[in-house]
Coordinates of C-alpha atoms and ligand atoms in Angstrom, one line a residue:
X1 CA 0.0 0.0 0.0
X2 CA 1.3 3.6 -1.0
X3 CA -1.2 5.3 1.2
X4 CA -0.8 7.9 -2.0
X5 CA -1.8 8.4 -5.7
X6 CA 0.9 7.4 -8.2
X7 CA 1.4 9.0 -11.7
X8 CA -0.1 7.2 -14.1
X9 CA 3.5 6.6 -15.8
X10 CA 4.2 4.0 -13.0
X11 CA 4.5 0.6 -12.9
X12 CA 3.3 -2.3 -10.8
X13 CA 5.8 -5.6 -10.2
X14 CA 8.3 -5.4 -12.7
X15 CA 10.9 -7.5 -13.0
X16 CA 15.3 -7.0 -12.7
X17 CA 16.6 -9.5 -14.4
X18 CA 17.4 -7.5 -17.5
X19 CA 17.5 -4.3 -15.6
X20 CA 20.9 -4.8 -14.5
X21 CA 23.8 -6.5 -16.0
X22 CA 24.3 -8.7 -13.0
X23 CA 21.1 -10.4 -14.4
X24 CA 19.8 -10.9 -10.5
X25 CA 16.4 -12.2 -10.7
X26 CA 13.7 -10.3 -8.5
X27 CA 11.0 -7.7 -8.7
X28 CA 10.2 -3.9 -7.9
X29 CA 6.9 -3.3 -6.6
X30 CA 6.9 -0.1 -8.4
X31 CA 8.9 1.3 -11.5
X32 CA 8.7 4.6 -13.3
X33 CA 10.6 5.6 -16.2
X34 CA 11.9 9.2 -16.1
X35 CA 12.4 11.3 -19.5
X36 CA 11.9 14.7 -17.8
X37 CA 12.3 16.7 -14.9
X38 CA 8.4 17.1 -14.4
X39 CA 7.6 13.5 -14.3
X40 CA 10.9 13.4 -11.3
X41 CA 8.5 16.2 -9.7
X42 CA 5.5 14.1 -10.0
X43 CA 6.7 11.0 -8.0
X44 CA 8.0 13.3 -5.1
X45 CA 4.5 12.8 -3.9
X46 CA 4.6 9.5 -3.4
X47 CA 7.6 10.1 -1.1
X48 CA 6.5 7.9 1.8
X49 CA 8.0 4.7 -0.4
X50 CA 11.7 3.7 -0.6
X51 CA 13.1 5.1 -3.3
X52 CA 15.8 4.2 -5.6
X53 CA 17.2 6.2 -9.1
X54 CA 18.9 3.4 -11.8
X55 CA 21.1 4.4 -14.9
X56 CA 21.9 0.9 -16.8
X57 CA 21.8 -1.0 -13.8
X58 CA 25.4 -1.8 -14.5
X59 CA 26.8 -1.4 -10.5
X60 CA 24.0 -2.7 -8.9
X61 CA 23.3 -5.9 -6.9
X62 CA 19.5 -6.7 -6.0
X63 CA 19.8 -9.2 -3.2
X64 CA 16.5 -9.8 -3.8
X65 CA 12.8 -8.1 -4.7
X66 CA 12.7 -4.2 -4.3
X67 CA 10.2 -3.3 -1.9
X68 CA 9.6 0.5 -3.4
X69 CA 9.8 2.7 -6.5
X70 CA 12.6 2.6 -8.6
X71 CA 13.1 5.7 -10.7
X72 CA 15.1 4.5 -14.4
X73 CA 16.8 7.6 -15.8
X74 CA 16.1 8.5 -19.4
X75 CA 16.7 12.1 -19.7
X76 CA 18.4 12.1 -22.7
X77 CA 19.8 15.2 -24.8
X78 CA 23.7 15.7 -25.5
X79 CA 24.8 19.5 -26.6
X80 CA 27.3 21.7 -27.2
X81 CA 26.3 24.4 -25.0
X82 CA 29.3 27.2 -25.6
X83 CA 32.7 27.7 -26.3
X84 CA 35.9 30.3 -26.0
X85 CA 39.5 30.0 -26.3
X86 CA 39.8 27.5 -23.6
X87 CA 37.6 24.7 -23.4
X88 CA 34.6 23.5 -24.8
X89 CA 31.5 22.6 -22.8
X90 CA 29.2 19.8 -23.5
X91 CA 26.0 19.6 -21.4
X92 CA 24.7 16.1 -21.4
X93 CA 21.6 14.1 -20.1
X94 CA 21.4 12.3 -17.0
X95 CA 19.8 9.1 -18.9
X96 CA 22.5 8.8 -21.7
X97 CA 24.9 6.2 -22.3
X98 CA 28.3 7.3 -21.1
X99 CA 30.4 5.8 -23.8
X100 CA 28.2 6.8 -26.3
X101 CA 28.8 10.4 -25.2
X102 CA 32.3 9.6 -25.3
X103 CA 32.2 8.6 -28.5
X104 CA 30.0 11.5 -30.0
X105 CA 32.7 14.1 -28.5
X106 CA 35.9 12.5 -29.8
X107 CA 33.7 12.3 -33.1
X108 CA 33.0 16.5 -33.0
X109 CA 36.6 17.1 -32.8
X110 CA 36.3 17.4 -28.7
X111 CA 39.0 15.2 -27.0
X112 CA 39.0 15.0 -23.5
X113 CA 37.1 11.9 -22.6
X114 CA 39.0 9.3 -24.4
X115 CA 40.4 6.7 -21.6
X116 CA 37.0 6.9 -19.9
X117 CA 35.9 5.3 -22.8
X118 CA 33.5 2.0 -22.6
X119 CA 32.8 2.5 -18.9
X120 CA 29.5 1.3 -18.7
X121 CA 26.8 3.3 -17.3
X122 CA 24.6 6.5 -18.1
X123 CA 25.9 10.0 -18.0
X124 CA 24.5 10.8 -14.3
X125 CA 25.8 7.9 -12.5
X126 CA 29.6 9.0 -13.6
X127 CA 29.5 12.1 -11.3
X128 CA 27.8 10.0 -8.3
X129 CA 31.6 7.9 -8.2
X130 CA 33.9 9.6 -10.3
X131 CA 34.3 7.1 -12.4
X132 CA 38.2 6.6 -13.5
X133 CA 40.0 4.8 -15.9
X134 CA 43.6 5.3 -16.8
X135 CA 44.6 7.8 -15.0
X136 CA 41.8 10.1 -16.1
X137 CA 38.1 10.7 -13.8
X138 CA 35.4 12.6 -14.4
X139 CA 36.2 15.1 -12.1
X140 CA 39.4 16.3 -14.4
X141 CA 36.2 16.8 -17.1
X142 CA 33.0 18.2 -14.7
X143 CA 32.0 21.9 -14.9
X144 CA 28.9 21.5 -13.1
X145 CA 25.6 19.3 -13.0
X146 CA 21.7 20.0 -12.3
X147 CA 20.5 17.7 -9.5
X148 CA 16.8 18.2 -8.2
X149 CA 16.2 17.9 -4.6
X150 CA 13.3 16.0 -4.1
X151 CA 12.0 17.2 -0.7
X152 CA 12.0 21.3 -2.3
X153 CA 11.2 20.1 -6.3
X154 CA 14.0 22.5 -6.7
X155 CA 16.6 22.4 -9.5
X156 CA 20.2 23.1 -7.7
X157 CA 23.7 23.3 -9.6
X158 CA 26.4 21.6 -7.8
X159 CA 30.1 22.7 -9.6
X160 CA 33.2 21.0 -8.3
X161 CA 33.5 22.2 -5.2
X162 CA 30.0 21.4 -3.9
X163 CA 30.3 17.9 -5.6
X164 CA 33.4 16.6 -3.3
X165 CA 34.8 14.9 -5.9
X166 CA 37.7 12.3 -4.2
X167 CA 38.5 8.7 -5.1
X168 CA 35.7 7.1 -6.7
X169 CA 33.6 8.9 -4.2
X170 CA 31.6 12.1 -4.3
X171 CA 29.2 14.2 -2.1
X172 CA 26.0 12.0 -3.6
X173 CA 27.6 9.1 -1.5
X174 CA 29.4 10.7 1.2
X175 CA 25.9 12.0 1.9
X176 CA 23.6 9.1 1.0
X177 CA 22.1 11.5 -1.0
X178 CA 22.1 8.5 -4.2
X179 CA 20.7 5.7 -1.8
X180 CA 17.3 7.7 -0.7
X181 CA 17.2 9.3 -4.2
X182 CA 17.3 12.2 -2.2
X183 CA 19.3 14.4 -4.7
X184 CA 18.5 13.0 -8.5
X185 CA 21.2 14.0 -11.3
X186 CA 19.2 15.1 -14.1
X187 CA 22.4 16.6 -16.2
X188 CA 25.8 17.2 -16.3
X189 CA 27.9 19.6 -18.1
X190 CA 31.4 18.4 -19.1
X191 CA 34.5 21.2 -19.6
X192 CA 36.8 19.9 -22.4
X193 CA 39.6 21.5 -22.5
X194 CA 41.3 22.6 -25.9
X195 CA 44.6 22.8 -24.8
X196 CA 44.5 18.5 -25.2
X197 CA 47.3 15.9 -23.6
X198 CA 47.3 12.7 -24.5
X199 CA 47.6 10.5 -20.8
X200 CA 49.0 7.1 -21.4
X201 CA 50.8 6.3 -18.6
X202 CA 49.6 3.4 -17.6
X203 CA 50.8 0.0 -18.6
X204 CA 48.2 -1.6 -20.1
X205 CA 47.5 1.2 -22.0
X206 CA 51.2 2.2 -23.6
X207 CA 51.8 -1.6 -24.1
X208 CA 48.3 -1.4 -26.1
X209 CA 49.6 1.3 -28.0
X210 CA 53.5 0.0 -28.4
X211 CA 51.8 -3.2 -30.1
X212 CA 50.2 -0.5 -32.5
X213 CA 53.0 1.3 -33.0
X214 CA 51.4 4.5 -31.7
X215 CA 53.7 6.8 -30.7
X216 CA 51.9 9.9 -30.9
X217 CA 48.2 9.2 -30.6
X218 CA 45.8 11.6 -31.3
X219 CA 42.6 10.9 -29.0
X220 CA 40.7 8.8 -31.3
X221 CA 43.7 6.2 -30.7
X222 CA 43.4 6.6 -27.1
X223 CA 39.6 5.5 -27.3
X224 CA 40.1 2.6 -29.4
X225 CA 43.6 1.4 -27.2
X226 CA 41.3 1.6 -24.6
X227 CA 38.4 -0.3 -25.7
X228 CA 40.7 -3.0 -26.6
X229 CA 42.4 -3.1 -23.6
X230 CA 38.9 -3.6 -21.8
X231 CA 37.6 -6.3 -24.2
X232 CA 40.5 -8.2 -23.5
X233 CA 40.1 -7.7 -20.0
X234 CA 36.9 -7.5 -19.0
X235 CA 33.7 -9.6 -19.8
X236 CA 30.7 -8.4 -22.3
X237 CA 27.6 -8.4 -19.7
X238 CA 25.3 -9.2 -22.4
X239 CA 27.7 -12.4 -22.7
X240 CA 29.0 -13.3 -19.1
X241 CA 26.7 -11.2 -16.8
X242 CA 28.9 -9.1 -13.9
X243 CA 29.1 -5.4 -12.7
X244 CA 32.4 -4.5 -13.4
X245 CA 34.9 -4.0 -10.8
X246 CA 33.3 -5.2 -7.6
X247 CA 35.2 -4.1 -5.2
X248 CA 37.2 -1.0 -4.3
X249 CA 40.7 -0.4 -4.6
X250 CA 41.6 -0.5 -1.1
X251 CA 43.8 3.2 0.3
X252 CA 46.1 1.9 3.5
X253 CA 48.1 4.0 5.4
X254 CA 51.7 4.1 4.1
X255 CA 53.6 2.1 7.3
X256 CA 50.4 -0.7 6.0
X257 CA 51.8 -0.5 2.7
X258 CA 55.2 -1.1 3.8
X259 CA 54.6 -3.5 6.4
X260 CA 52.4 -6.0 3.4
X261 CA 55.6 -5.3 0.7
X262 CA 58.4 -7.3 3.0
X263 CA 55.9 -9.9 3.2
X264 CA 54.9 -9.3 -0.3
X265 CA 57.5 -7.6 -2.4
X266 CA 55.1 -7.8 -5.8
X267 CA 52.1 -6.0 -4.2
X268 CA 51.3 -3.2 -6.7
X269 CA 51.4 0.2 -4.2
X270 CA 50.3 3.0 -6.2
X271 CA 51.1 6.1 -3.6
X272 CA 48.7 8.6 -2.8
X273 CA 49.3 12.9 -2.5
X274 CA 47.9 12.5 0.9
X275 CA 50.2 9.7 2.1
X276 CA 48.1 6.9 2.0
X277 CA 49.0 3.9 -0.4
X278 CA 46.8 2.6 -2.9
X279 CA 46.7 -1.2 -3.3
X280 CA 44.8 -3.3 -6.7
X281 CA 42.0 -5.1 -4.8
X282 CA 42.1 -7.6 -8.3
X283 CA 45.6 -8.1 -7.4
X284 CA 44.8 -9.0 -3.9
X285 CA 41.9 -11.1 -4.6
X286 CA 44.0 -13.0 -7.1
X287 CA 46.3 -14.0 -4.6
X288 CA 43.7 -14.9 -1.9
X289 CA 43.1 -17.9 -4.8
X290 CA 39.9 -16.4 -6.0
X291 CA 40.6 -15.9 -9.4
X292 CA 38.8 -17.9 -12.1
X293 CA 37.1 -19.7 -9.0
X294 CA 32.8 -19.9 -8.4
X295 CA 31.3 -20.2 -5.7
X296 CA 27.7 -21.5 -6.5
X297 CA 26.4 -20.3 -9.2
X298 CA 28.8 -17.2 -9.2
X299 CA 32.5 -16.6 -9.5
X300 CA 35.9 -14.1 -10.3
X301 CA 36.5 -13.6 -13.5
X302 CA 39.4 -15.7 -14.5
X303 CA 40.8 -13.2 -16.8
X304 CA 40.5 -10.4 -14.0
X305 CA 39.7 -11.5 -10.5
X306 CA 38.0 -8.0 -9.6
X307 CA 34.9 -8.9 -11.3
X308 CA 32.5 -10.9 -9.9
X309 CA 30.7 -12.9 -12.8
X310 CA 27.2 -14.6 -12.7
X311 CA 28.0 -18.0 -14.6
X312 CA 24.3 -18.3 -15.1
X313 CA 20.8 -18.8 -12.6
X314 CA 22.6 -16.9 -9.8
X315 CA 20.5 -15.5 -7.2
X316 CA 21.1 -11.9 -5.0
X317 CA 21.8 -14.2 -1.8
X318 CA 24.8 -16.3 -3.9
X319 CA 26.7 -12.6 -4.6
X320 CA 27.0 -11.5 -1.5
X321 CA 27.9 -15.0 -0.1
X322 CA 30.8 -14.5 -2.3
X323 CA 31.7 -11.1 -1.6
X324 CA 31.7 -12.1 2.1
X325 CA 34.4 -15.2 1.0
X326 CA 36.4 -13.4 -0.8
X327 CA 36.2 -10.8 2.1
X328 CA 37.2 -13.1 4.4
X329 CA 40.0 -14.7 2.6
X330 CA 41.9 -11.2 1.3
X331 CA 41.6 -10.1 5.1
X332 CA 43.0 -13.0 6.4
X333 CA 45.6 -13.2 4.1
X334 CA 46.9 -9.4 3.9
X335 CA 44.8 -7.6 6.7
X336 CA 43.1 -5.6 4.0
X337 CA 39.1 -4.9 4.0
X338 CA 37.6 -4.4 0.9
X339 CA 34.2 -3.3 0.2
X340 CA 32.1 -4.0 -2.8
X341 CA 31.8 -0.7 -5.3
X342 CA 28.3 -1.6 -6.6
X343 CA 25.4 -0.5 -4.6
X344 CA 23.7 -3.4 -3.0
X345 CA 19.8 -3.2 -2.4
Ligands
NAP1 P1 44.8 -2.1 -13.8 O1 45.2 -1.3 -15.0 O2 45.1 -3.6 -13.8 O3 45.4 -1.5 -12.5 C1 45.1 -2.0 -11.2 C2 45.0 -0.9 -10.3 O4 46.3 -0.3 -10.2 C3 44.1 0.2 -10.9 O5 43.0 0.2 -10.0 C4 44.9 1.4 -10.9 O6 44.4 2.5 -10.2 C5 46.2 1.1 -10.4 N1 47.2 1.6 -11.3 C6 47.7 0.9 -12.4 N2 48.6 1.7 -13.0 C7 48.7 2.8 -12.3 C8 49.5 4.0 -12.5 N3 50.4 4.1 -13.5 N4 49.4 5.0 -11.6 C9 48.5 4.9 -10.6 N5 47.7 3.8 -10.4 C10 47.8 2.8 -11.2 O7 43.3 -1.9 -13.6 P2 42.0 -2.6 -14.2 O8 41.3 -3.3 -13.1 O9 42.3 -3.4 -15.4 O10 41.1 -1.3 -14.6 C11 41.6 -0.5 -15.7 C12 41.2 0.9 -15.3 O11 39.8 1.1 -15.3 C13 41.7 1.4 -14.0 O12 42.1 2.7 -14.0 C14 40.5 1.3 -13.1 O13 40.4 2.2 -12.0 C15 39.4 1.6 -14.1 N6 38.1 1.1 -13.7 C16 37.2 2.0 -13.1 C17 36.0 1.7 -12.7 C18 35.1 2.7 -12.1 O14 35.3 3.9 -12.3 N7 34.1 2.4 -11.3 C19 35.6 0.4 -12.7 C20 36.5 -0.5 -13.3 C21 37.7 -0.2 -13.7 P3 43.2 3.5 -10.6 O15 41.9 2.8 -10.2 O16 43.4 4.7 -9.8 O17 43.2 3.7 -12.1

């Protein structure tokens, strides 16, 4: 029982399964599918149920049914919305596919967003983590976004500052403000800016372009070194259902970081401006002996242990069984405690 009227663009007991790419079976007693800010304004009345927003569904675990109203995100709209001798700015919809929007500005002549490319996801999600590939995040990109604040049905802009942009992590989820769909992304406005570098430090992504003899890639290149590196990586969801990296890379303190090197002296340690050490949680899992092994009907991805994979049938209760294993094991092992990156409901 709502206790409330719904908008008549809502529906009853829909099923998840194909609603995220974990393919988690399970239902949501109520769904509604967003294309505009007045419809967002429309189911603040019905704010007595729980309330959840979803982009692609593609970092999301449903440990079961979803007892409340899920809002899907399909603002859509991608623009070029000015210009001057620094940068260009791009304003895009919450609801659009990121890499698509990737791809459309490297295709306009407007690098800038090249190793984020094939991230999966929409447009607003990417602020809510900072999603970061590469050495590149969205922060380096974000001008400013348009959230509306469901309790007011006002439209505020956030810019950098206000956003709190840090490691995978911004003010949406320092704040809970993603988990009670308190605050809802409805666009985002990207700064490119035209004085263009290319970033390929990192390994995977020179040796991709060593092997194509690239040595001065223009950001088209960058895109497509990165898309191949991914492929190779990572599975297709559509194929081998997962949701990407699924758990943090853990930040120790530095004497940590030390301490785990005598014992370990291949442990990746990426250091950090602030002191702190970051460690690669697929690196970590690998050598807990989790990689390429299930558990159930669910498993780490053999050819990158960071992603948890559903081999087919699995159910909410399996994934986090898993998550709690693997857990277990890199903690007793290193003394490290990861925690998952998708949201779990
Ligand atoms: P990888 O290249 O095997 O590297 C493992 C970890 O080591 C990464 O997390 C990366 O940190 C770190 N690292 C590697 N080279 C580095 C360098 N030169 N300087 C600093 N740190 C370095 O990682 P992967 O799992 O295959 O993923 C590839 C990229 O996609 C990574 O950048 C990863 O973060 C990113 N990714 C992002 C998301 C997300 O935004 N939610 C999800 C999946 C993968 P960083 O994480 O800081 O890059």
């Amino acid at each position: 029982m709502t206790g409330m009227q719904l908008p008549e663009f809502v529906q009853r007991d829909v099923e998840l399964a194909s609603r995220t790419t974990l393919a988690l079976p399970g239902k949501a007693t109520f769904w509604a599918e967003i294309s505009n800010v007045d419809q967002l304004r429309q189911v603040v009345g019905s704010s007595a149920l729980r309330r959840f927003v979803l982009g692609s569904g593609s970092n999301l675990v449903f440990s079961g049914d979803f007892d409340g109203l899920l809002l899907h995100m399909a603002i859509g709209g991608r623009e070029l919305i000015g210009e001057d001798d620094d940068a260009w700015y791009v304003r895009a919809g919450a609801g659009e596919n990121w890499h698509q929007l990737v791809s459309w500005t490297l295709e306009q002549g407007w690098p800038g967003l090249e190793n984020l490319a094939l991230i999966p996801g929409t447009v607003g999600a990417a602020p809510i983590q900072n999603i970061g590939a590469y050495g590149l995040e969205v922060a380096d990109r974000f001008l400013s976004l348009e959230a509306l604040d469901m309790p007011s049905g006002r439209l505020l802009r956030l810019d950098r500052t206000a956003c709190r942009f840090a490691y995978r992590d911004s003010v949406f989820k320092q704040q809970g403000w993603h988990l009670d769909a308190c605050r809802v992304i409805t666009r985002v406005t990207f700064r490119l800016p035209k004085a263009w570098q290319p970033l390929t430090a990192y390994t995977d992504l020179a040796a991709e372009l060593d092997r194509q003899q690239t040595t001065h890639p223009t950001a088209q290149e960058i895109a497509a070194a990165v898309i191949a590196v991914r492929r190779r990586k990572l599975p297709d969801p559509t194929v081998v259902p997962n949701a990407g990296s699924f758990f943090h890379n853990p930040l120790v303190d530095g004497v940590v970081a030390e301490r785990l090197r005598w014992t370990h002296p291949d442990l990746p340690c990426y250091p950090q401006p602030d002191g702190r050490v970051k460690l690669a949680a697929g690196w970590l899992i690998e050598h807990s002996g989790w990689k390429g092994r299930d558990l159930g009907c669910v498993g780490m991805y053999e050819k990158q242990a960071l992603v948890l994979v559903n081999r087919g049938g699995a159910q909410g209760a399996e994934v986090i069984a898993l998550a709690r294993a693997v857990q277990a094991d890199v903690r007793a092992r290193f003394g490290v405690e990861l925690t998952p990156e998708p949201v779990i409901l």
